[in-house]
Short mmCIF file of C-alpha atoms and ligand atoms in Angstrom, two decimals:
data_model
loop_
_atom_site.label_atom_id
_atom_site.label_comp_id
_atom_site.label_asym_id
_atom_site.label_seq_id
_atom_site.Cartn_x
_atom_site.Cartn_y
_atom_site.Cartn_z
CA MET A 1415 -27.55 -96.68 177.72
CA LYS A 1416 -29.02 -93.78 175.75
CA VAL A 1417 -26.20 -91.46 174.80
CA CYS A 1418 -26.30 -88.18 172.92
CA VAL A 1419 -22.98 -87.10 171.40
CA ILE A 1420 -22.78 -83.47 170.31
CA GLY A 1421 -20.20 -82.73 167.60
CA THR A 1422 -19.29 -85.16 164.82
CA GLY A 1423 -15.62 -84.29 164.30
CA TYR A 1424 -12.90 -86.92 164.71
CA VAL A 1425 -13.50 -87.27 168.43
CA GLY A 1426 -17.31 -87.11 168.57
CA LEU A 1427 -17.92 -89.32 165.56
CA THR A 1428 -15.40 -91.98 166.51
CA THR A 1429 -16.58 -92.07 170.11
CA GLY A 1430 -20.20 -92.28 168.96
CA ILE A 1431 -19.36 -95.18 166.65
CA MET A 1432 -17.46 -96.97 169.43
CA LEU A 1433 -20.32 -96.55 171.92
CA ALA A 1434 -22.78 -97.92 169.34
CA GLU A 1435 -20.50 -100.92 168.78
CA LEU A 1436 -20.38 -101.41 172.58
CA GLY A 1437 -24.16 -101.77 172.48
CA HIS A 1438 -25.40 -98.33 173.53
CA GLN A 1439 -28.12 -96.37 171.76
CA VAL A 1440 -26.26 -93.40 170.39
CA THR A 1441 -27.48 -90.30 168.62
CA CYS A 1442 -24.86 -87.97 167.19
CA VAL A 1443 -25.87 -84.34 166.78
CA ASP A 1444 -24.19 -81.66 164.68
CA ILE A 1445 -25.29 -78.19 163.56
CA ASP A 1446 -23.71 -78.88 160.15
CA LYS A 1447 -26.76 -80.12 158.25
CA GLU A 1448 -24.76 -81.21 155.18
CA LYS A 1449 -22.54 -83.38 157.32
CA ILE A 1450 -25.55 -84.92 159.04
CA ALA A 1451 -27.23 -85.58 155.67
CA LEU A 1452 -24.12 -87.48 154.53
CA LEU A 1453 -23.88 -89.47 157.76
CA GLN A 1454 -27.57 -90.36 157.54
CA GLN A 1455 -26.73 -92.01 154.21
CA GLY A 1456 -23.84 -93.90 155.80
CA LYS A 1457 -21.18 -91.62 154.28
CA VAL A 1458 -18.38 -90.41 156.55
CA PRO A 1459 -17.21 -86.89 155.67
CA ILE A 1460 -13.69 -87.36 157.08
CA TYR A 1461 -10.99 -89.79 155.98
CA GLU A 1462 -10.66 -92.15 158.93
CA PRO A 1463 -10.03 -95.83 158.20
CA GLY A 1464 -12.79 -98.21 159.35
CA THR A 1465 -15.37 -95.62 160.36
CA GLU A 1466 -17.65 -95.93 157.33
CA GLU A 1467 -18.01 -99.71 157.77
CA LEU A 1468 -19.14 -99.30 161.38
CA VAL A 1469 -21.47 -96.39 160.59
CA ILE A 1470 -23.18 -98.57 157.95
CA LYS A 1471 -23.30 -101.52 160.38
CA HIS A 1472 -25.13 -99.57 163.10
CA LEU A 1473 -26.99 -96.94 161.10
CA ASN A 1474 -30.57 -96.45 162.30
CA THR A 1475 -30.22 -99.20 164.90
CA ASN A 1476 -27.67 -98.29 167.58
CA LEU A 1477 -26.48 -95.20 165.75
CA LYS A 1478 -28.51 -92.24 164.56
CA PHE A 1479 -27.63 -88.80 163.27
CA THR A 1480 -29.59 -85.58 163.58
CA ALA A 1481 -29.16 -81.82 163.44
CA GLU A 1482 -31.87 -81.33 166.08
CA LEU A 1483 -30.78 -81.49 169.71
CA SER A 1484 -34.41 -81.51 170.82
CA GLY A 1485 -34.85 -85.10 169.62
CA PRO A 1486 -32.20 -87.06 171.54
CA ALA A 1487 -31.30 -84.65 174.38
CA PRO A 1488 -34.42 -85.09 176.57
CA GLU A 1489 -34.21 -88.90 176.39
CA ALA A 1490 -30.47 -89.34 176.91
CA MET A 1491 -29.00 -90.27 180.29
CA VAL A 1492 -25.53 -89.24 179.16
CA ILE A 1493 -24.83 -86.19 177.03
CA MET A 1494 -21.33 -85.89 175.66
CA ILE A 1495 -19.99 -82.60 174.36
CA ALA A 1496 -17.32 -83.15 171.70
CA VAL A 1497 -17.28 -79.87 169.79
CA GLY A 1498 -14.14 -78.04 168.66
CA THR A 1499 -12.04 -75.82 170.91
CA PRO A 1500 -9.74 -74.20 168.34
CA PRO A 1501 -6.96 -71.83 169.37
CA GLY A 1502 -8.29 -68.30 169.61
CA LYS A 1503 -6.36 -65.06 170.15
CA GLU A 1504 -2.77 -65.64 171.40
CA GLY A 1505 -3.39 -69.38 171.40
CA ILE A 1506 -6.07 -69.15 174.10
CA PRO A 1507 -8.45 -72.09 173.51
CA ASP A 1508 -11.79 -70.85 172.27
CA ILE A 1509 -14.46 -72.64 174.30
CA SER A 1510 -17.38 -70.65 172.90
CA ALA A 1511 -18.80 -73.71 171.07
CA VAL A 1512 -18.83 -75.68 174.36
CA GLU A 1513 -20.57 -72.77 176.11
CA GLN A 1514 -23.09 -72.47 173.30
CA VAL A 1515 -23.95 -76.19 173.49
CA ALA A 1516 -24.34 -75.92 177.28
CA ARG A 1517 -26.80 -73.03 176.84
CA GLU A 1518 -28.78 -75.02 174.29
CA LEU A 1519 -28.93 -77.99 176.67
CA ILE A 1520 -30.46 -76.03 179.55
CA PRO A 1521 -34.13 -76.57 178.56
CA PHE A 1522 -33.55 -80.34 178.40
CA LEU A 1523 -32.09 -80.70 181.88
CA THR A 1524 -35.45 -81.36 183.48
CA SER A 1525 -34.54 -84.87 184.67
CA TYR A 1526 -31.14 -86.10 185.89
CA LYS A 1527 -28.37 -86.31 183.25
CA VAL A 1528 -24.63 -86.68 183.21
CA LEU A 1529 -22.89 -84.03 181.10
CA ILE A 1530 -19.55 -85.19 179.82
CA ILE A 1531 -17.07 -82.76 178.33
CA LYS A 1532 -14.98 -84.75 175.86
CA SER A 1533 -13.53 -81.72 174.07
CA THR A 1534 -10.09 -80.58 175.18
CA VAL A 1535 -10.80 -77.64 177.47
CA PRO A 1536 -8.63 -75.48 179.75
CA VAL A 1537 -8.56 -76.38 183.42
CA GLY A 1538 -11.61 -74.97 185.15
CA THR A 1539 -13.95 -75.20 182.12
CA ASN A 1540 -16.15 -77.94 183.62
CA ASP A 1541 -16.68 -75.76 186.70
CA LYS A 1542 -17.44 -72.80 184.45
CA ILE A 1543 -20.01 -74.76 182.43
CA ARG A 1544 -21.66 -76.07 185.60
CA GLN A 1545 -21.96 -72.48 186.86
CA LEU A 1546 -23.34 -71.33 183.50
CA ILE A 1547 -26.13 -73.91 183.79
CA LEU A 1548 -26.82 -73.16 187.46
CA ASP A 1549 -27.02 -69.43 186.67
CA SER A 1550 -29.92 -70.22 184.35
CA GLY A 1551 -31.87 -71.33 187.41
CA ASN A 1552 -31.42 -75.05 186.71
CA SER A 1553 -31.21 -77.24 189.79
CA ALA A 1554 -27.86 -78.83 190.66
CA LEU A 1555 -29.85 -82.02 191.28
CA ASN A 1556 -30.64 -82.33 187.59
CA PHE A 1557 -27.12 -82.87 186.30
CA ASP A 1558 -23.51 -83.71 187.09
CA MET A 1559 -20.42 -82.70 185.15
CA VAL A 1560 -17.84 -85.31 184.15
CA SER A 1561 -14.56 -84.62 182.37
CA ASN A 1562 -13.66 -87.57 180.14
CA PRO A 1563 -10.82 -86.51 177.80
CA GLU A 1564 -10.02 -88.42 174.64
CA PHE A 1565 -6.62 -89.79 173.64
CA LEU A 1566 -7.30 -91.12 170.13
CA ARG A 1567 -5.01 -90.31 167.23
CA GLU A 1568 -6.28 -89.41 163.77
CA GLY A 1569 -5.61 -92.13 161.24
CA CYS A 1570 -6.09 -94.89 163.81
CA ALA A 1571 -8.92 -93.32 165.78
CA LEU A 1572 -11.10 -96.44 166.03
CA HIS A 1573 -8.23 -98.64 167.11
CA ASP A 1574 -7.26 -96.09 169.77
CA CYS A 1575 -10.86 -95.87 171.02
CA PHE A 1576 -11.27 -99.61 171.47
CA HIS A 1577 -7.72 -100.17 172.74
CA THR A 1578 -7.12 -97.02 174.74
CA ASP A 1579 -4.30 -97.13 177.33
CA ARG A 1580 -6.59 -95.62 179.97
CA ILE A 1581 -9.99 -94.09 180.51
CA VAL A 1582 -9.84 -90.87 182.50
CA ILE A 1583 -13.00 -89.94 184.36
CA GLY A 1584 -12.92 -86.71 186.32
CA GLY A 1585 -15.80 -85.65 188.50
CA ASP A 1586 -17.10 -85.00 191.98
CA SER A 1587 -20.22 -87.16 191.93
CA PRO A 1588 -19.54 -90.88 192.65
CA GLU A 1589 -22.85 -91.80 190.94
CA ALA A 1590 -21.98 -89.95 187.74
CA ILE A 1591 -18.48 -91.43 187.73
CA SER A 1592 -19.79 -95.00 188.06
CA LEU A 1593 -22.37 -94.38 185.34
CA VAL A 1594 -19.67 -93.23 182.91
CA TRP A 1595 -17.40 -96.08 183.98
CA SER A 1596 -20.20 -98.59 183.30
CA MET A 1597 -20.67 -97.07 179.84
CA TYR A 1598 -17.11 -98.22 179.02
CA SER A 1599 -17.32 -101.48 181.00
CA LYS A 1600 -16.68 -103.66 177.91
CA LEU A 1601 -13.27 -102.04 177.42
CA THR A 1602 -10.37 -103.56 179.31
CA ALA A 1603 -8.37 -100.35 179.84
CA PRO A 1604 -7.65 -99.16 183.38
CA CYS A 1605 -9.93 -96.42 184.60
CA VAL A 1606 -8.36 -93.41 186.28
CA VAL A 1607 -10.79 -91.52 188.47
CA THR A 1608 -9.76 -87.95 189.28
CA SER A 1609 -11.10 -84.53 190.11
CA LEU A 1610 -12.64 -82.54 187.25
CA ARG A 1611 -9.61 -80.27 187.05
CA ALA A 1612 -7.04 -83.07 187.12
CA ALA A 1613 -8.81 -84.79 184.21
CA GLU A 1614 -8.74 -81.57 182.21
CA MET A 1615 -5.04 -81.15 183.01
CA ILE A 1616 -4.18 -84.79 182.13
CA LYS A 1617 -5.22 -84.17 178.52
CA TYR A 1618 -2.97 -81.11 178.12
CA VAL A 1619 -0.06 -82.73 179.86
CA SER A 1620 -0.29 -85.88 177.72
CA ASN A 1621 -0.14 -83.92 174.46
CA ALA A 1622 2.54 -81.53 175.71
CA PHE A 1623 4.67 -84.48 176.83
CA LEU A 1624 4.34 -86.13 173.42
CA ALA A 1625 5.31 -82.85 171.73
CA MET A 1626 8.27 -82.57 174.09
CA LYS A 1627 9.44 -86.09 173.20
CA ILE A 1628 9.40 -85.18 169.50
CA SER A 1629 11.21 -81.86 169.96
CA PHE A 1630 13.74 -83.50 172.27
CA THR A 1631 14.47 -86.12 169.61
CA ASN A 1632 14.73 -83.47 166.91
CA GLU A 1633 17.23 -81.51 168.94
CA ILE A 1634 19.30 -84.63 169.58
CA ALA A 1635 19.03 -85.45 165.85
CA ALA A 1636 20.68 -82.13 165.01
CA ILE A 1637 23.54 -82.91 167.42
CA CYS A 1638 23.84 -86.43 165.94
CA GLU A 1639 24.38 -84.89 162.50
CA GLY A 1640 27.36 -82.97 163.85
CA TYR A 1641 28.97 -86.21 165.02
CA SER A 1642 27.94 -88.46 162.11
CA VAL A 1643 25.72 -90.53 164.36
CA ASP A 1644 22.46 -92.06 163.10
CA ILE A 1645 19.53 -90.83 165.26
CA LYS A 1646 17.58 -94.00 164.48
CA GLU A 1647 20.29 -96.13 166.09
CA VAL A 1648 20.31 -93.80 169.07
CA THR A 1649 16.53 -93.77 169.64
CA LYS A 1650 16.43 -97.55 169.26
CA GLY A 1651 19.00 -97.93 172.00
CA VAL A 1652 17.40 -95.33 174.21
CA GLY A 1653 13.81 -96.51 173.69
CA PHE A 1654 14.44 -99.96 175.19
CA ASP A 1655 14.61 -98.25 178.56
CA HIS A 1656 11.05 -98.77 179.77
CA ARG A 1657 11.10 -95.43 181.50
CA ILE A 1658 11.58 -93.78 178.09
CA GLY A 1659 9.89 -96.11 175.57
CA HIS A 1660 10.15 -96.28 171.77
CA HIS A 1661 7.13 -94.17 170.89
CA PHE A 1662 7.31 -90.58 169.70
CA LEU A 1663 11.06 -90.65 169.24
CA GLY A 1664 10.74 -90.18 165.47
CA ALA A 1665 12.99 -87.35 164.26
CA GLY A 1666 11.77 -85.38 161.27
CA ALA A 1667 9.89 -82.35 160.04
CA GLY A 1668 8.26 -81.88 163.43
CA TYR A 1669 4.78 -82.34 164.83
CA GLY A 1670 1.65 -80.82 163.33
CA GLY A 1671 -2.07 -81.50 163.49
CA SER A 1672 -4.97 -80.00 165.32
CA CYS A 1673 -3.90 -81.17 168.78
CA LEU A 1674 -0.22 -81.17 169.76
CA PRO A 1675 0.50 -77.56 168.65
CA LYS A 1676 -2.83 -76.25 169.97
CA ASP A 1677 -2.65 -78.00 173.33
CA LEU A 1678 0.94 -76.91 173.90
CA GLN A 1679 -0.20 -73.33 173.25
CA GLY A 1680 -3.12 -73.87 175.61
CA LEU A 1681 -0.83 -75.11 178.38
CA LEU A 1682 1.53 -72.18 177.79
CA HIS A 1683 -1.43 -69.87 178.19
CA MET A 1684 -2.43 -71.57 181.44
CA SER A 1685 1.15 -71.22 182.71
CA LYS A 1686 1.05 -67.50 181.91
CA ASN A 1687 -2.27 -67.18 183.73
CA CYS A 1688 -0.76 -68.50 186.94
CA GLY A 1689 2.54 -66.65 186.59
CA THR A 1690 4.73 -69.67 185.78
CA LYS A 1691 7.50 -69.20 183.20
CA ALA A 1692 7.24 -72.65 181.50
CA GLU A 1693 10.61 -72.30 179.72
CA LEU A 1694 10.67 -75.97 178.71
CA LEU A 1695 7.27 -75.77 177.02
CA LYS A 1696 8.34 -72.65 175.12
CA ALA A 1697 11.44 -74.46 173.91
CA VAL A 1698 9.35 -77.39 172.66
CA LYS A 1699 7.56 -75.07 170.25
CA LYS A 1700 10.75 -73.25 169.25
CA VAL A 1701 12.52 -76.50 168.36
CA ASN A 1702 9.49 -77.66 166.37
CA ASP A 1703 9.43 -74.43 164.35
CA LEU A 1704 13.15 -74.90 163.64
CA GLN A 1705 12.59 -78.13 161.73
CA ILE A 1706 11.34 -76.28 158.64
CA THR A 1707 14.46 -74.08 158.67
CA ARG A 1708 16.59 -77.22 158.90
CA ILE A 1709 14.90 -78.73 155.85
CA ILE A 1710 15.46 -75.55 153.84
CA SER A 1711 19.15 -75.48 154.87
CA LYS A 1712 19.58 -79.07 153.75
CA LEU A 1713 18.10 -78.23 150.34
CA GLU A 1714 20.32 -75.15 150.04
CA GLN A 1715 23.37 -77.15 151.02
CA GLU A 1716 22.82 -79.43 148.02
CA LEU A 1717 21.35 -76.99 145.51
CA GLY A 1718 22.69 -73.57 146.50
CA GLU A 1719 20.18 -70.73 146.02
CA LEU A 1720 16.68 -72.12 145.58
CA ALA A 1721 15.47 -69.34 143.25
CA GLY A 1722 14.17 -70.92 140.03
CA LYS A 1723 14.75 -74.46 141.33
CA GLU A 1724 11.96 -77.00 140.98
CA ILE A 1725 11.21 -78.54 144.37
CA ALA A 1726 8.84 -81.48 144.74
CA LEU A 1727 7.04 -82.30 147.97
CA TRP A 1728 5.80 -85.77 148.77
CA GLY A 1729 3.04 -85.44 151.33
CA LEU A 1730 0.93 -82.56 152.57
CA THR A 1731 -1.21 -83.91 155.43
CA PHE A 1732 0.17 -83.56 158.95
CA LYS A 1733 0.71 -87.32 159.05
CA PRO A 1734 -0.26 -90.38 156.98
CA ASP A 1735 -3.73 -91.99 156.99
CA THR A 1736 -5.57 -88.71 157.34
CA ASP A 1737 -6.77 -85.98 154.99
CA ASP A 1738 -6.21 -83.38 157.69
CA LEU A 1739 -3.84 -80.50 156.95
CA ARG A 1740 -4.30 -78.51 160.13
CA ALA A 1741 -0.90 -77.14 161.24
CA ALA A 1742 0.76 -79.51 158.78
CA PRO A 1743 4.54 -78.93 158.47
CA ALA A 1744 4.06 -78.85 154.67
CA LEU A 1745 1.99 -75.69 155.04
CA SER A 1746 4.90 -74.00 156.83
CA LEU A 1747 7.50 -75.29 154.38
CA ILE A 1748 5.77 -74.24 151.14
CA PRO A 1749 5.68 -70.46 151.88
CA GLN A 1750 9.37 -70.63 152.84
CA LEU A 1751 10.22 -72.27 149.51
CA LEU A 1752 8.12 -69.74 147.57
CA LYS A 1753 9.75 -66.87 149.46
CA ARG A 1754 13.07 -68.12 148.08
CA GLN A 1755 11.46 -68.17 144.63
CA ALA A 1756 11.60 -71.92 144.27
CA LYS A 1757 8.98 -73.53 142.05
CA VAL A 1758 6.93 -75.94 144.10
CA ARG A 1759 4.99 -79.01 142.99
CA VAL A 1760 3.21 -81.27 145.43
CA TYR A 1761 1.61 -84.69 145.68
CA ASP A 1762 -0.33 -86.30 148.52
CA PRO A 1763 -2.28 -89.56 148.19
CA ILE A 1764 -5.35 -88.32 150.12
CA GLY A 1765 -4.87 -84.66 151.01
CA MET A 1766 -4.94 -82.98 147.55
CA ALA A 1767 -8.58 -81.84 147.63
CA ASN A 1768 -8.29 -80.36 151.11
CA ALA A 1769 -4.93 -78.78 150.25
CA LYS A 1770 -5.98 -77.01 147.06
CA PRO A 1771 -7.82 -74.07 148.68
CA LEU A 1772 -5.01 -73.66 151.23
CA LEU A 1773 -2.13 -73.44 148.78
CA PRO A 1774 -1.06 -70.42 146.73
CA GLY A 1775 -2.02 -70.67 143.03
CA LYS A 1776 1.68 -70.89 142.08
CA VAL A 1777 1.98 -74.36 143.59
CA THR A 1778 1.58 -77.14 141.02
CA MET A 1779 -0.70 -79.99 142.06
CA SER A 1780 0.68 -83.26 140.63
CA GLU A 1781 -1.33 -86.33 139.77
CA ASP A 1782 1.06 -88.86 141.24
CA MET A 1783 4.38 -89.06 143.01
CA TYR A 1784 6.36 -89.65 139.81
CA GLN A 1785 4.80 -86.70 138.01
CA ALA A 1786 5.70 -84.53 141.02
CA VAL A 1787 9.42 -85.29 140.67
CA ARG A 1788 9.59 -84.99 136.85
CA GLY A 1789 12.33 -82.46 136.10
CA ALA A 1790 12.71 -81.56 139.80
CA HIS A 1791 16.02 -80.46 141.32
CA GLY A 1792 15.07 -81.62 144.77
CA LEU A 1793 12.50 -83.80 146.53
CA VAL A 1794 11.37 -83.26 150.13
CA ILE A 1795 9.47 -86.03 151.91
CA ILE A 1796 7.28 -84.35 154.48
CA THR A 1797 4.64 -87.02 155.22
CA GLU A 1798 5.56 -90.70 155.52
CA TRP A 1799 2.75 -92.23 153.44
CA PRO A 1800 3.51 -95.97 152.94
CA GLN A 1801 3.47 -95.66 149.13
CA PHE A 1802 6.48 -93.32 149.31
CA ARG A 1803 8.49 -95.97 151.14
CA HIS A 1804 7.78 -98.39 148.30
CA ALA A 1805 8.49 -95.95 145.47
CA ASP A 1806 10.47 -97.13 142.44
CA LEU A 1807 13.61 -95.15 143.24
CA GLU A 1808 15.22 -95.85 139.85
CA ARG A 1809 12.18 -94.24 138.24
CA VAL A 1810 12.41 -91.30 140.64
CA LYS A 1811 16.10 -90.90 139.71
CA GLN A 1812 15.31 -91.02 135.99
CA ASN A 1813 12.53 -88.45 136.39
CA MET A 1814 14.51 -85.92 138.42
CA GLN A 1815 16.83 -83.31 136.99
CA GLU A 1816 19.09 -83.70 140.02
CA PHE A 1817 18.72 -86.67 142.36
CA VAL A 1818 18.57 -84.69 145.61
CA VAL A 1819 16.32 -86.01 148.39
CA VAL A 1820 15.71 -84.36 151.76
CA ASP A 1821 13.98 -87.07 153.74
CA GLY A 1822 11.99 -85.11 156.30
CA ARG A 1823 10.58 -88.32 157.79
CA ASN A 1824 13.60 -90.63 157.57
CA ILE A 1825 11.75 -93.21 155.48
CA PHE A 1826 14.79 -94.26 153.41
CA GLU A 1827 18.13 -95.77 154.36
CA PRO A 1828 20.95 -93.27 153.74
CA GLU A 1829 23.42 -95.93 152.53
CA GLN A 1830 20.94 -97.38 150.06
CA MET A 1831 20.06 -93.93 148.72
CA ARG A 1832 23.69 -92.90 148.35
CA GLY A 1833 24.37 -96.25 146.64
CA LEU A 1834 21.79 -95.26 144.03
CA GLY A 1835 23.66 -92.04 143.40
CA CYS A 1836 21.32 -89.86 145.44
CA ARG A 1837 22.52 -86.73 147.25
CA TYR A 1838 20.53 -87.70 150.32
CA ALA A 1839 19.93 -85.84 153.57
CA GLY A 1840 17.90 -87.35 156.38
CA MET A 1841 17.01 -85.75 159.69
CA GLY A 1842 19.78 -86.66 162.13
CA ARG A 1843 21.37 -89.33 159.97
C1 UGA B 2916 -2.53 -86.47 169.21
C2 UGA B 2916 -2.23 -87.46 170.35
O1 UGA B 2916 -1.26 -88.41 169.92
C3 UGA B 2916 -3.52 -88.20 170.78
O2 UGA B 2916 -3.24 -89.04 171.89
C4 UGA B 2916 -4.58 -87.17 171.16
O3 UGA B 2916 -5.80 -87.79 171.52
C5 UGA B 2916 -4.83 -86.24 169.97
O4 UGA B 2916 -3.59 -85.60 169.61
C6 UGA B 2916 -5.85 -85.23 170.39
O5 UGA B 2916 -5.57 -84.42 171.28
O6 UGA B 2916 -7.01 -85.30 169.93
P1 UGA B 2916 -2.86 -86.68 166.55
O7 UGA B 2916 -2.79 -85.19 166.55
O8 UGA B 2916 -3.96 -87.35 165.82
O9 UGA B 2916 -2.95 -87.24 168.07
O10 UGA B 2916 -1.51 -87.22 165.92
P2 UGA B 2916 -0.15 -87.88 166.46
O11 UGA B 2916 -0.10 -89.27 166.02
O12 UGA B 2916 0.06 -87.59 167.88
O13 UGA B 2916 0.91 -87.05 165.61
C7 UGA B 2916 1.09 -85.65 165.80
C8 UGA B 2916 2.26 -85.14 164.99
O14 UGA B 2916 3.49 -85.60 165.55
C9 UGA B 2916 2.27 -85.57 163.53
O15 UGA B 2916 2.58 -84.46 162.72
C10 UGA B 2916 3.38 -86.60 163.46
O16 UGA B 2916 4.00 -86.65 162.20
C11 UGA B 2916 4.33 -86.07 164.52
N1 UGA B 2916 5.23 -87.09 165.09
C12 UGA B 2916 4.72 -88.15 165.77
C13 UGA B 2916 6.60 -86.96 164.94
O17 UGA B 2916 7.09 -85.99 164.33
N2 UGA B 2916 7.42 -87.90 165.48
C14 UGA B 2916 6.93 -88.96 166.17
O18 UGA B 2916 7.75 -89.80 166.65
C15 UGA B 2916 5.56 -89.10 166.31
#
């Protein structure tokens, strides 16, 4: 099948790569010419394990890259829109890039095509885009809209694409739905066929539910601390209940990234639009914001006033295996530390280059995790990169001025840390 994917961010690029691997003829389009030039040379501009190998494998055979929509759009049977929908004013998702792409597509809708919106868009956007195209005088016979949200996670995007739990296809044309279904026919995941609006809603609800699980666990973790109970033991026991499950019960510094916070905001906005109070969703955000305050309190409990204290941070990205810092908890923590006049030094295995322009000049960028803790009074682990788990803790102890660790991702065992003479604080343990 000839597929044109518009937008080469995490979602568009990974989906394009997957469709090429499934045997389709895919052309990925992006207005960012520099990005396209890199991709045309087989270089992937984002850090996403496994993507570069597959781009090189399919480059110029099943997978092409261009900045010109006019090349692939007329020939493609399926056009997939996967451009960004960042939060705009008051958290309202900004769908202007989707609208812009739709306008640019109008001249190419001269023969029948299926238009898939892959981007996360507020409920009703597919209808809006269809109307936008019809208003241009284009015939409804020339295209069908399909909502096909994406559920991949950064850091394991390819794995999630090939082994997705479900494929959601929302639409009102049975022909378009079967065409999109057949495009994924080599995948074994169940296919959920819904209305356009239900598919749009499924995406928001999935991310909001995941955020709720994390905030719920973090709230329980705080209660566990009060009763000297280990949250990890609790979530293990709770997670075996199939109705609850083990996933997303990790207590810590809270959720970040470009999706969970944004989509929760988006859903809150939709609730406001229809006059629903959505108290639970509001609380999910509130609890998440509280995690940074909890980390600061734990540091202050061990070190007293933070003014003049050297605080090291291990990790900056919003989670491991990505170079993405969007809404990363580290970016909320650092200003709070600086406000208290602490001296901050940071280290992240992959995120340093992306972090540099985002951090105040006062923050010291360290070359490795041991340099970051040299002379430090306290260490905060904010991203659970595997190398931190395997750190030489004796060396960390020797390097630090005071062996104080606030483990914002619960990567160490409290007993072991205390046995080494560490003043250790986990999250809920
Ligand atoms: C999330 C969803 O998991 C994907 O299904 C969805 O497709 C994607 O958003 C999207 O909408 O595009 P992602 O943002 O890549 O994926 O990252 P997650 O793995 O969900 O992690 C989000 C945040 O939650 C991270 O900061 C992570 O550290 C935190 N988290 C995760 C916890 O604090 N505890 C947990 O138990 C799990």
